[in-house]
Coordinates of C-alpha atoms in Angstrom, one line a residue:
X1 CA 50.5 -6.3 58.9
X2 CA 48.6 -8.1 61.6
X3 CA 50.0 -11.3 64.2
X4 CA 49.5 -14.9 62.9
X5 CA 46.7 -15.2 65.7
X6 CA 44.4 -12.9 64.0
X7 CA 44.7 -14.0 60.2
X8 CA 42.0 -16.7 61.0
X9 CA 39.5 -14.5 62.0
X10 CA 40.1 -12.8 58.7
X11 CA 39.7 -15.7 56.6
X12 CA 36.9 -16.2 58.7
X13 CA 34.9 -13.1 58.1
X14 CA 36.6 -11.7 54.6
X15 CA 34.5 -12.3 51.3
X16 CA 35.8 -14.4 48.9
X17 CA 37.0 -12.9 45.1
X18 CA 36.2 -13.8 42.1
X19 CA 36.9 -17.3 40.7
X20 CA 40.1 -16.8 38.1
X21 CA 40.7 -19.5 36.2
X22 CA 43.7 -20.5 34.8
X23 CA 45.1 -23.5 32.6
X24 CA 48.6 -24.7 33.1
X25 CA 50.8 -24.0 30.4
X26 CA 51.7 -26.7 27.9
X27 CA 48.6 -28.8 28.4
X28 CA 47.0 -27.6 25.0
X29 CA 49.2 -27.8 22.1
X30 CA 50.2 -24.8 20.4
X31 CA 51.8 -24.0 17.5
X32 CA 54.2 -21.2 16.6
X33 CA 51.5 -18.6 15.4
X34 CA 49.9 -18.3 19.4
X35 CA 48.5 -15.0 20.1
X36 CA 46.7 -13.6 23.2
X37 CA 42.9 -12.4 22.9
X38 CA 40.0 -10.7 24.6
X39 CA 36.4 -13.1 24.3
X40 CA 33.8 -11.0 25.8
X41 CA 31.4 -13.1 27.8
X42 CA 29.3 -13.6 30.7
X43 CA 27.8 -16.7 30.2
X44 CA 29.3 -19.5 32.6
X45 CA 29.2 -22.3 30.3
X46 CA 31.0 -20.3 27.4
X47 CA 33.9 -19.7 30.4
X48 CA 34.0 -23.6 30.5
X49 CA 34.5 -24.1 27.1
X50 CA 37.6 -21.7 27.2
X51 CA 38.9 -23.2 29.9
X52 CA 38.5 -27.0 28.4
X53 CA 39.2 -25.7 24.4
X54 CA 42.0 -22.9 25.4
X55 CA 44.3 -21.6 27.9
X56 CA 42.5 -19.2 29.8
X57 CA 45.1 -16.7 31.3
X58 CA 42.3 -14.9 33.6
X59 CA 38.6 -13.5 33.4
X60 CA 37.9 -9.6 34.3
X61 CA 34.6 -9.9 35.7
X62 CA 33.7 -6.5 35.7
X63 CA 34.2 -5.9 32.1
X64 CA 32.8 -9.4 31.3
X65 CA 35.9 -10.7 29.4
X66 CA 38.3 -13.5 29.2
X67 CA 42.1 -13.2 28.2
X68 CA 42.9 -16.5 26.3
X69 CA 46.2 -17.6 24.8
X70 CA 45.6 -19.9 21.8
X71 CA 46.8 -21.1 18.2
X72 CA 45.6 -18.2 15.9
X73 CA 43.8 -21.0 13.9
X74 CA 41.6 -22.1 16.6
X75 CA 40.6 -18.6 17.8
X76 CA 36.8 -18.2 18.6
X77 CA 35.4 -16.3 15.9
X78 CA 34.3 -13.1 18.4
X79 CA 37.4 -13.0 19.6
X80 CA 39.7 -9.4 19.7
X81 CA 43.6 -10.2 19.2
X82 CA 45.6 -8.3 21.5
X83 CA 48.5 -7.2 19.4
X84 CA 51.0 -6.2 22.5
X85 CA 50.2 -9.4 24.9
X86 CA 50.7 -11.5 21.4
X87 CA 54.3 -9.9 20.9
X88 CA 55.3 -10.7 24.6
X89 CA 54.4 -7.3 26.4
X90 CA 52.3 -8.9 29.3
X91 CA 54.9 -11.1 31.1
X92 CA 54.1 -9.2 34.2
X93 CA 51.2 -11.5 34.6
X94 CA 53.1 -14.9 33.7
X95 CA 54.4 -17.3 36.7
X96 CA 58.2 -16.2 37.2
X97 CA 60.1 -19.3 37.1
X98 CA 64.2 -19.9 37.0
X99 CA 67.1 -19.0 38.9
X100 CA 66.9 -17.0 42.1
X101 CA 63.7 -18.3 43.6
X102 CA 62.4 -19.7 46.9
X103 CA 62.9 -23.2 46.5
X104 CA 59.5 -24.2 47.9
X105 CA 57.7 -21.1 46.3
X106 CA 59.2 -20.6 42.9
X107 CA 56.6 -18.0 41.9
X108 CA 58.7 -15.4 44.8
X109 CA 61.9 -14.2 44.0
X110 CA 64.7 -13.8 46.5
X111 CA 65.8 -10.2 47.9
X112 CA 68.9 -10.6 45.6
X113 CA 67.1 -11.8 42.4
X114 CA 64.4 -9.2 43.1
X115 CA 67.0 -6.7 43.3
X116 CA 68.7 -7.7 40.1
X117 CA 65.6 -7.8 38.0
X118 CA 64.7 -4.3 39.1
X119 CA 68.5 -2.8 38.4
X120 CA 68.4 -4.8 34.8
X121 CA 64.7 -2.8 34.1
X122 CA 66.5 0.6 35.2
X123 CA 69.2 -0.1 32.9
X124 CA 67.3 -1.0 29.8
X125 CA 64.9 1.1 30.0
X126 CA 66.8 4.3 31.0
X127 CA 64.4 7.1 30.1
X128 CA 61.3 5.1 32.1
X129 CA 63.3 3.8 35.6
X130 CA 65.7 4.8 37.3
X131 CA 67.1 2.3 40.6
X132 CA 67.5 4.6 43.7
X133 CA 69.5 3.5 47.0
X134 CA 67.9 5.5 49.8
X135 CA 69.1 4.1 52.8
X136 CA 70.4 0.9 54.7
X137 CA 69.2 -2.3 56.3
X138 CA 69.8 -2.7 60.1
X139 CA 72.8 -5.4 59.1
X140 CA 74.2 -3.2 56.7
X141 CA 74.6 -0.4 59.6
X142 CA 76.4 -2.9 61.8
X143 CA 78.8 -4.1 59.0
X144 CA 77.2 -7.3 59.1
X145 CA 76.3 -8.2 55.5
X146 CA 72.6 -6.5 55.1
X147 CA 71.2 -4.6 52.0
X148 CA 70.9 -1.3 50.5
X149 CA 67.1 -0.1 50.9
X150 CA 66.1 0.1 47.2
X151 CA 63.2 2.3 45.1
X152 CA 62.4 1.7 41.5
X153 CA 61.4 5.0 40.0
X154 CA 59.2 5.0 36.9
X155 CA 58.3 7.7 35.2
X156 CA 59.1 9.3 31.5
X157 CA 61.7 11.6 32.4
X158 CA 61.4 13.4 28.9
X159 CA 57.8 14.6 30.4
X160 CA 58.5 18.0 32.4
X161 CA 57.1 18.0 35.9
X162 CA 56.1 18.8 38.5
X163 CA 54.3 15.1 38.7
X164 CA 51.8 13.5 41.4
X165 CA 53.8 11.1 43.2
X166 CA 52.5 7.5 43.5
X167 CA 54.6 5.1 45.9
X168 CA 54.0 1.3 47.2
X169 CA 56.4 -0.5 49.7
X170 CA 56.1 -4.1 50.3
X171 CA 58.0 -6.7 52.6
X172 CA 57.6 -4.6 55.6
X173 CA 56.6 -7.8 57.6
X174 CA 59.2 -10.5 55.9
X175 CA 56.9 -13.3 55.9
X176 CA 54.2 -12.1 54.0
X177 CA 56.3 -13.5 50.6
X178 CA 53.4 -12.8 48.2
X179 CA 54.1 -8.4 48.7
X180 CA 57.2 -8.1 47.5
X181 CA 56.6 -10.3 44.0
X182 CA 53.4 -8.3 43.8
X183 CA 55.3 -4.8 43.9
X184 CA 58.2 -6.2 41.5
X185 CA 55.3 -7.7 39.0
X186 CA 53.8 -4.2 39.2
X187 CA 56.7 -2.6 38.2
X188 CA 57.3 -4.9 35.4
X189 CA 53.9 -4.4 34.2
X190 CA 54.0 -0.8 33.9
X191 CA 57.4 -0.5 31.8
X192 CA 56.3 -3.7 29.5
X193 CA 52.7 -1.9 28.5
X194 CA 54.2 1.5 27.9
X195 CA 53.7 2.8 24.6
X196 CA 51.2 0.1 24.1
X197 CA 48.3 0.5 26.9
X198 CA 47.0 3.8 26.9
X199 CA 46.0 4.2 30.3
X200 CA 49.7 2.9 31.4
X201 CA 51.2 5.3 29.0
X202 CA 49.9 8.6 30.0
X203 CA 50.2 7.8 33.9
X204 CA 53.5 6.8 33.3
X205 CA 54.0 10.2 31.5
X206 CA 52.3 12.4 34.0
X207 CA 53.1 10.7 37.5
X208 CA 56.0 9.7 39.2
X209 CA 55.6 6.2 40.5
X210 CA 58.0 4.5 43.2
X211 CA 58.3 1.1 44.0
X212 CA 60.2 0.1 47.1
X213 CA 60.1 -4.1 46.8
X214 CA 62.0 -4.9 50.0
X215 CA 61.5 -2.6 53.0
X216 CA 62.8 -5.1 55.4
X217 CA 65.3 -7.1 53.5
X218 CA 66.9 -8.7 56.0
X219 CA 64.2 -9.7 57.9
X220 CA 63.2 -11.3 54.2
X221 CA 66.3 -13.3 54.0
X222 CA 65.3 -15.0 57.3
X223 CA 61.8 -15.6 56.2
X224 CA 63.1 -17.3 52.5
X225 CA 65.1 -19.9 54.8
X226 CA 61.9 -20.8 56.6
X227 CA 60.3 -21.4 53.3
X228 CA 60.6 -25.2 53.2
X229 CA 58.1 -27.8 52.7
X230 CA 55.1 -26.5 53.5
X231 CA 56.5 -23.1 53.6
X232 CA 55.3 -21.3 56.8
X233 CA 57.7 -18.9 57.6
X234 CA 57.5 -17.1 60.7
X235 CA 59.7 -14.1 60.7
X236 CA 58.2 -11.1 61.1
X237 CA 60.3 -8.1 62.2
X238 CA 63.9 -6.9 61.1
X239 CA 66.9 -8.5 62.7
X240 CA 67.7 -6.3 65.2
X241 CA 69.6 -8.7 67.7
X242 CA 69.4 -5.5 70.9
X243 CA 66.0 -7.2 71.2
X244 CA 64.6 -10.8 72.2
X245 CA 68.5 -11.6 72.5
X246 CA 69.2 -15.4 71.0
X247 CA 65.5 -15.9 70.5
X248 CA 65.2 -16.0 66.5
X249 CA 62.5 -16.0 65.2
X250 CA 61.6 -13.5 68.0
X251 CA 64.2 -11.0 67.7
X252 CA 64.1 -7.5 66.3
X253 CA 61.4 -4.4 66.2
X254 CA 58.2 -4.6 64.0
X255 CA 58.8 -1.8 61.3
X256 CA 55.0 -1.3 60.7
X257 CA 54.8 -0.6 64.5
X258 CA 58.1 1.7 64.9
X259 CA 56.5 4.5 62.0
X260 CA 57.2 8.1 63.8
X261 CA 53.3 9.2 64.6
X262 CA 51.3 10.3 67.1
X263 CA 50.1 6.5 67.9
X264 CA 53.8 5.1 68.1
X265 CA 53.4 3.6 71.6
X266 CA 49.9 2.8 71.6
X267 CA 47.9 -0.4 73.1
X268 CA 48.2 -1.8 69.4
X269 CA 51.4 -2.7 69.8
X270 CA 54.0 -4.0 72.0
X271 CA 56.7 -3.2 74.7
X272 CA 57.9 -6.8 75.0
X273 CA 60.8 -7.1 72.8
X274 CA 59.9 -10.7 71.9
X275 CA 56.3 -9.8 70.7
X276 CA 55.4 -10.0 67.3
X277 CA 54.6 -6.3 67.5
X278 CA 57.5 -5.2 69.0
X279 CA 57.4 -1.3 68.6
X280 CA 61.0 -0.6 69.2
X281 CA 62.6 1.6 72.0
X282 CA 61.5 4.8 70.5
X283 CA 59.6 6.0 67.1
X284 CA 61.5 5.6 64.3
X285 CA 64.7 3.7 66.2
X286 CA 65.3 1.3 63.3
X287 CA 67.4 2.5 60.1
X288 CA 64.5 0.8 58.0
X289 CA 62.3 3.4 59.5
X290 CA 63.8 6.2 59.6
X291 CA 65.7 6.2 56.1
X292 CA 62.0 5.4 55.0
X293 CA 60.3 8.3 56.4
X294 CA 63.4 10.8 55.3
X295 CA 62.6 9.7 51.6
X296 CA 58.9 10.1 52.3
X297 CA 59.4 13.6 53.3
X298 CA 61.8 14.2 50.3
X299 CA 59.6 12.8 47.9
X300 CA 56.1 13.8 49.1
X301 CA 55.1 17.4 49.3
X302 CA 53.4 18.5 53.1
X303 CA 50.0 18.8 52.3
X304 CA 48.9 18.6 55.8
X305 CA 50.6 21.4 57.6
X306 CA 48.9 20.6 61.0
X307 CA 50.4 20.4 64.5
X308 CA 51.4 17.1 65.7
X309 CA 48.6 15.5 67.9
X310 CA 46.4 17.8 65.4
X311 CA 43.3 14.7 64.3
X312 CA 40.7 17.4 63.4
X313 CA 42.4 19.9 60.0
X314 CA 42.2 18.2 57.0
X315 CA 45.2 18.4 54.5
X316 CA 44.6 20.2 51.6
X317 CA 41.9 18.6 49.5
X318 CA 43.3 19.1 46.6
X319 CA 46.3 17.1 47.5
X320 CA 48.0 15.1 45.0
X321 CA 49.8 11.7 45.6
X322 CA 48.9 8.3 46.6
X323 CA 50.9 5.8 49.4
X324 CA 50.1 1.7 49.9
X325 CA 51.8 -0.2 51.9
X326 CA 51.2 -3.9 51.1
X327 CA 50.8 -6.5 53.6
X328 CA 48.9 -9.8 54.0
X329 CA 46.7 -11.4 54.6
X330 CA 43.2 -10.7 54.2
X331 CA 41.9 -9.2 51.1
X332 CA 41.3 -6.1 52.5
X333 CA 41.9 -2.1 52.0
X334 CA 42.9 -0.2 55.3
X335 CA 42.6 3.5 55.0
X336 CA 43.7 6.0 58.4
X337 CA 43.4 6.2 61.2
X338 CA 44.8 3.0 61.7
X339 CA 45.9 3.7 65.3
X340 CA 42.4 4.9 66.6
X341 CA 39.0 4.4 66.4
X342 CA 38.3 7.7 64.8
X343 CA 37.6 9.2 61.3
X344 CA 40.1 10.8 59.8
X345 CA 39.6 14.5 58.9
X346 CA 39.7 13.7 55.1
X347 CA 37.9 10.8 55.5
X348 CA 35.3 11.3 52.8
X349 CA 37.9 11.1 50.1
X350 CA 40.1 8.3 51.7
X351 CA 37.1 6.2 52.3
X352 CA 36.3 6.8 48.1
X353 CA 39.7 5.9 46.6
X354 CA 39.1 3.1 49.5
X355 CA 35.8 1.9 47.9
X356 CA 37.0 1.8 44.6
X357 CA 40.2 0.0 45.1
X358 CA 37.2 -2.4 46.8
X359 CA 35.2 -2.6 43.8
X360 CA 38.3 -3.5 41.2
X361 CA 39.9 -5.9 43.9
X362 CA 36.5 -7.5 45.7
X363 CA 38.4 -6.6 49.0
X364 CA 36.8 -5.4 52.0
X365 CA 37.2 -1.4 52.1
X366 CA 37.1 -0.4 55.5
X367 CA 38.7 1.5 58.5
X368 CA 40.2 -1.0 61.1
X369 CA 37.6 -3.7 60.3
X370 CA 38.3 -6.8 61.4
X371 CA 41.4 -6.3 62.8
X372 CA 41.1 -3.8 65.2
X373 CA 43.4 -0.3 65.2
X374 CA 47.3 -0.7 64.8
X375 CA 49.5 1.5 66.6
X376 CA 52.6 3.2 64.6
X377 CA 52.2 2.1 61.1
X378 CA 53.8 3.6 58.1
X379 CA 50.2 4.5 56.6
X380 CA 49.6 6.8 59.7
X381 CA 53.1 8.3 59.5
X382 CA 52.4 9.8 55.9
X383 CA 49.1 10.6 56.2
X384 CA 49.6 12.7 59.6
X385 CA 52.7 14.2 58.9
X386 CA 52.6 14.8 54.9
X387 CA 48.6 15.0 54.1
X388 CA 48.9 12.2 51.8
X389 CA 46.3 9.6 51.2
X390 CA 47.5 6.5 52.3
X391 CA 46.2 3.2 52.8
X392 CA 47.2 -0.8 53.6
X393 CA 46.6 -3.2 51.6
X394 CA 46.3 -6.8 53.1
X395 CA 46.3 -9.4 50.2
X396 CA 45.6 -12.8 50.0
X397 CA 44.9 -16.0 52.5
X398 CA 48.8 -16.7 54.0
X399 CA 51.8 -15.6 54.2
X400 CA 53.4 -18.5 52.3
X401 CA 50.4 -18.0 49.3
X402 CA 50.6 -20.9 46.9
X403 CA 52.2 -20.0 43.9
X404 CA 48.9 -21.5 42.1
X405 CA 47.1 -19.2 44.2
X406 CA 49.2 -16.4 43.7
X407 CA 49.3 -16.3 39.9
X408 CA 45.5 -17.0 39.5
X409 CA 44.1 -14.8 41.7
X410 CA 46.0 -12.7 44.2
X411 CA 48.1 -11.6 41.4
X412 CA 45.6 -10.3 39.2
X413 CA 43.3 -8.9 42.0
X414 CA 46.3 -6.9 43.1
X415 CA 47.4 -5.4 40.1
X416 CA 43.7 -4.3 39.6
X417 CA 43.7 -2.2 42.7
X418 CA 47.1 -0.7 42.1
X419 CA 46.1 0.5 38.9
X420 CA 42.9 1.8 40.0
X421 CA 44.8 3.5 43.3
X422 CA 47.2 4.9 40.5
X423 CA 44.7 6.7 38.1
X424 CA 43.4 8.6 41.3
X425 CA 47.2 10.1 42.3
X426 CA 46.1 13.5 40.9
X427 CA 43.9 15.0 43.1
X428 CA 43.6 12.0 45.3
X429 CA 40.3 13.3 47.9
X430 CA 38.8 14.6 44.8
X431 CA 39.0 12.3 42.1
X432 CA 37.6 9.4 43.5
X433 CA 34.3 11.1 44.4
X434 CA 33.7 11.3 40.4
X435 CA 32.7 9.1 38.1
X436 CA 34.8 6.1 36.4
X437 CA 35.1 6.1 32.6
X438 CA 35.6 2.8 30.9
X439 CA 35.0 0.5 27.9
X440 CA 36.5 3.3 25.5
X441 CA 36.6 2.1 22.0
X442 CA 37.1 4.2 18.5
X443 CA 35.4 2.8 15.4
X444 CA 37.0 4.3 12.2
X445 CA 34.9 5.8 9.6
X446 CA 35.2 8.4 6.5
X447 CA 37.4 11.2 7.6
X448 CA 37.7 10.3 11.3
X449 CA 35.3 8.2 13.3
X450 CA 33.4 7.5 16.2
X451 CA 34.6 7.7 19.9
X452 CA 32.7 6.0 22.4
X453 CA 33.2 5.4 26.3
X454 CA 30.9 4.7 29.6
X455 CA 31.0 7.0 32.2
X456 CA 29.8 5.0 35.4
X457 CA 29.3 6.4 39.0
X458 CA 28.6 3.3 40.5
X459 CA 31.9 1.3 41.1
X460 CA 32.1 1.2 44.6
X461 CA 32.1 -1.6 47.1
X462 CA 32.8 -2.4 50.6
X463 CA 32.4 -6.1 50.5
X464 CA 31.7 -6.5 54.1
X465 CA 33.6 -4.0 55.4
X466 CA 30.6 -1.9 57.3
X467 CA 31.1 1.4 55.7
X468 CA 28.7 3.9 54.3
X469 CA 28.9 3.8 50.9
X470 CA 28.2 7.2 49.0
X471 CA 24.9 7.3 46.6
X472 CA 25.6 7.2 42.8
X473 CA 24.9 10.2 41.4
X474 CA 23.9 10.7 38.2
X475 CA 26.4 11.6 35.1
X476 CA 25.9 15.3 34.3
X477 CA 28.8 15.6 31.5
X478 CA 31.5 13.5 29.7
X479 CA 34.2 15.1 27.8
X480 CA 37.2 14.6 26.0
X481 CA 40.6 16.3 25.3
X482 CA 43.4 15.2 22.6
X483 CA 46.9 14.7 23.6
X484 CA 46.9 15.9 26.6
X485 CA 44.7 15.0 29.9
X486 CA 42.4 17.8 31.2
X487 CA 44.0 19.5 33.5
X488 CA 46.8 20.6 30.9
X489 CA 44.5 20.7 27.5
X490 CA 43.6 23.9 26.1
X491 CA 40.7 22.6 24.8
X492 CA 37.9 20.0 25.7
X493 CA 35.0 18.6 23.8
X494 CA 31.4 17.3 24.8
X495 CA 30.1 13.8 24.4
X496 CA 26.4 13.0 24.3
X497 CA 24.4 10.6 26.1
X498 CA 23.3 7.8 23.8
X499 CA 20.0 7.8 24.8
X500 CA 19.6 11.5 24.5
X501 CA 20.4 12.5 28.1
X502 CA 22.5 12.5 30.9
X503 CA 20.0 11.3 33.8
X504 CA 21.7 7.6 35.1
X505 CA 24.6 6.9 37.4
X506 CA 26.1 5.0 34.2
X507 CA 25.8 6.3 30.8
X508 CA 27.0 5.3 27.4
X509 CA 28.8 8.4 25.5
X510 CA 29.7 9.2 21.9
X511 CA 31.2 11.9 19.9
X512 CA 32.3 12.2 16.3
X513 CA 36.1 12.6 16.1
X514 CA 37.6 14.0 12.7
X515 CA 40.8 14.4 11.3
X516 CA 41.2 18.2 12.3
X517 CA 40.8 17.3 15.5
X518 CA 43.2 13.8 15.0
X519 CA 46.1 14.2 13.1
X520 CA 47.7 10.8 12.5
X521 CA 47.8 8.5 16.3
X522 CA 46.9 10.3 19.5
X523 CA 45.9 9.8 22.9
X524 CA 42.4 10.7 23.6
X525 CA 41.5 11.2 27.1
X526 CA 38.0 11.0 28.4
X527 CA 36.7 12.0 31.7
X528 CA 33.0 12.4 33.3
X529 CA 31.8 14.9 35.7
X530 CA 28.3 13.4 38.1
X531 CA 25.9 16.1 39.4
X532 CA 26.9 16.9 42.4
X533 CA 30.0 18.7 40.6
X534 CA 32.5 15.8 41.0
X535 CA 35.0 15.2 38.4
X536 CA 36.5 11.9 38.5
X537 CA 39.9 10.6 36.8
X538 CA 40.6 10.4 32.8
X539 CA 40.8 7.1 30.8
X540 CA 42.6 7.3 27.8
X541 CA 42.4 5.4 24.1
X542 CA 44.8 5.5 21.4
X543 CA 43.0 6.8 18.3
X544 CA 44.5 6.6 14.7
X545 CA 42.3 8.4 11.9
X546 CA 43.2 7.2 8.6
X547 CA 43.5 3.0 9.6
X548 CA 41.9 0.4 10.7
X549 CA 43.6 -0.2 14.1
X550 CA 42.2 1.1 17.7
X551 CA 43.3 1.0 21.4
X552 CA 46.0 -1.5 20.3
X553 CA 43.6 -4.2 19.5
X554 CA 42.6 -5.3 15.8
X555 CA 39.7 -3.6 14.4
X556 CA 36.6 -6.3 14.5

């Protein structure tokens, strides 16, 4: 998102994320009976042994479990097999190899390969995905080749709406190579896990997810050509040759300084055509910007209803939807206003969701921290014009991020952040103020079983951002619904505190389920409310009454 000269500062002040261990494929002899499993541990010595003895894919430090791939005969006694992953359902987390990648960075697909793969996803999942053309790149408008501007729209079309919209855009800045691959892997993960992962399943049923992997495909193609040897791509802007004529890679306009918001043309952009932050001759002067803004306006409802230059009137606090612009580098999540050092009127909800993402990713969560304001960004357009919660993710540590770092750290961190944001898509200013629910499990028993979940109001972090954090509130209620999410269910059922009383910010809750509540297999949704009346988003678990399986894992 920001010029190269600032990245050094980011790297100097940003907190380092957790260590994600990875054993390269093929170093352990594996039989044909290979499985993927979770091992719950927080013991560093145990983790070291897992790395040495198995193929450790990644470690979820917040939940305290490692994910390993190993021979079934070599499984640790306490490992819990993930049946779906063992069947190849989690391919999005595997390093991409093959044709259509950048030679110096084979984990990143080219523009063409990205489009081919996402189009194929839509073709093979017609009920869940559509490959949409919403505009043209600058070169295409000139008849000079170029690319369509495309979005993969993901949602279960058999489930009626209206549905809250979650949208991500990537590669607005051409040289930020990891961003497009993260967006593509996110789409692949969602479609691979639908029907298996309970949370992914309900979110694809109830939300409309729009993934724009290449906002600046012309510029990205130039950056790909620069990625040789050490891979230090310089091309940032689009390729409009009316600006900074004859001076590649300095020609073009910065698409994240060109958006039509009240801050366009501000001091944190440039009128110099050869500058990295050249804003263009007018707001939305570039087709990549104007076509995106038209798509945004027809995709999101308008929750702001405020006149231009009104920085005081808040958007509707019951607004649905989330918009995320993915950039690199710095490990930060920003929220509006980005174009001025003034709190946005919906600051409470914006900050709360940013801090939940910060917890999930270990990113700093703040407004304009470290880097200062940026005038004319897409995030400020979405928030100002539509009232939709909008955020910038700055991922990784460099523009040409190495494949080992991307696969082992940047990708899993960012996927966690995107899933966290996606979970809060409905009532996106209110839900982040409430508790999260995690650790769901169902233990079968006679004529039913026991549902257990942890309600947690502490999962917020700033990690150096310097922003205030709301104090954690005591859990007041934990409830569940069967078959439908809480806002659609006719009836909800209470859960009880395992220690007898809901009075702490973190509470284990349990409830008995019977065959009268669940007939066959159903999604059970659990949600929590804090002592101030804030209700958080639900989490779900598969429940089957009458067999030995729960949540997609073998019963231990």
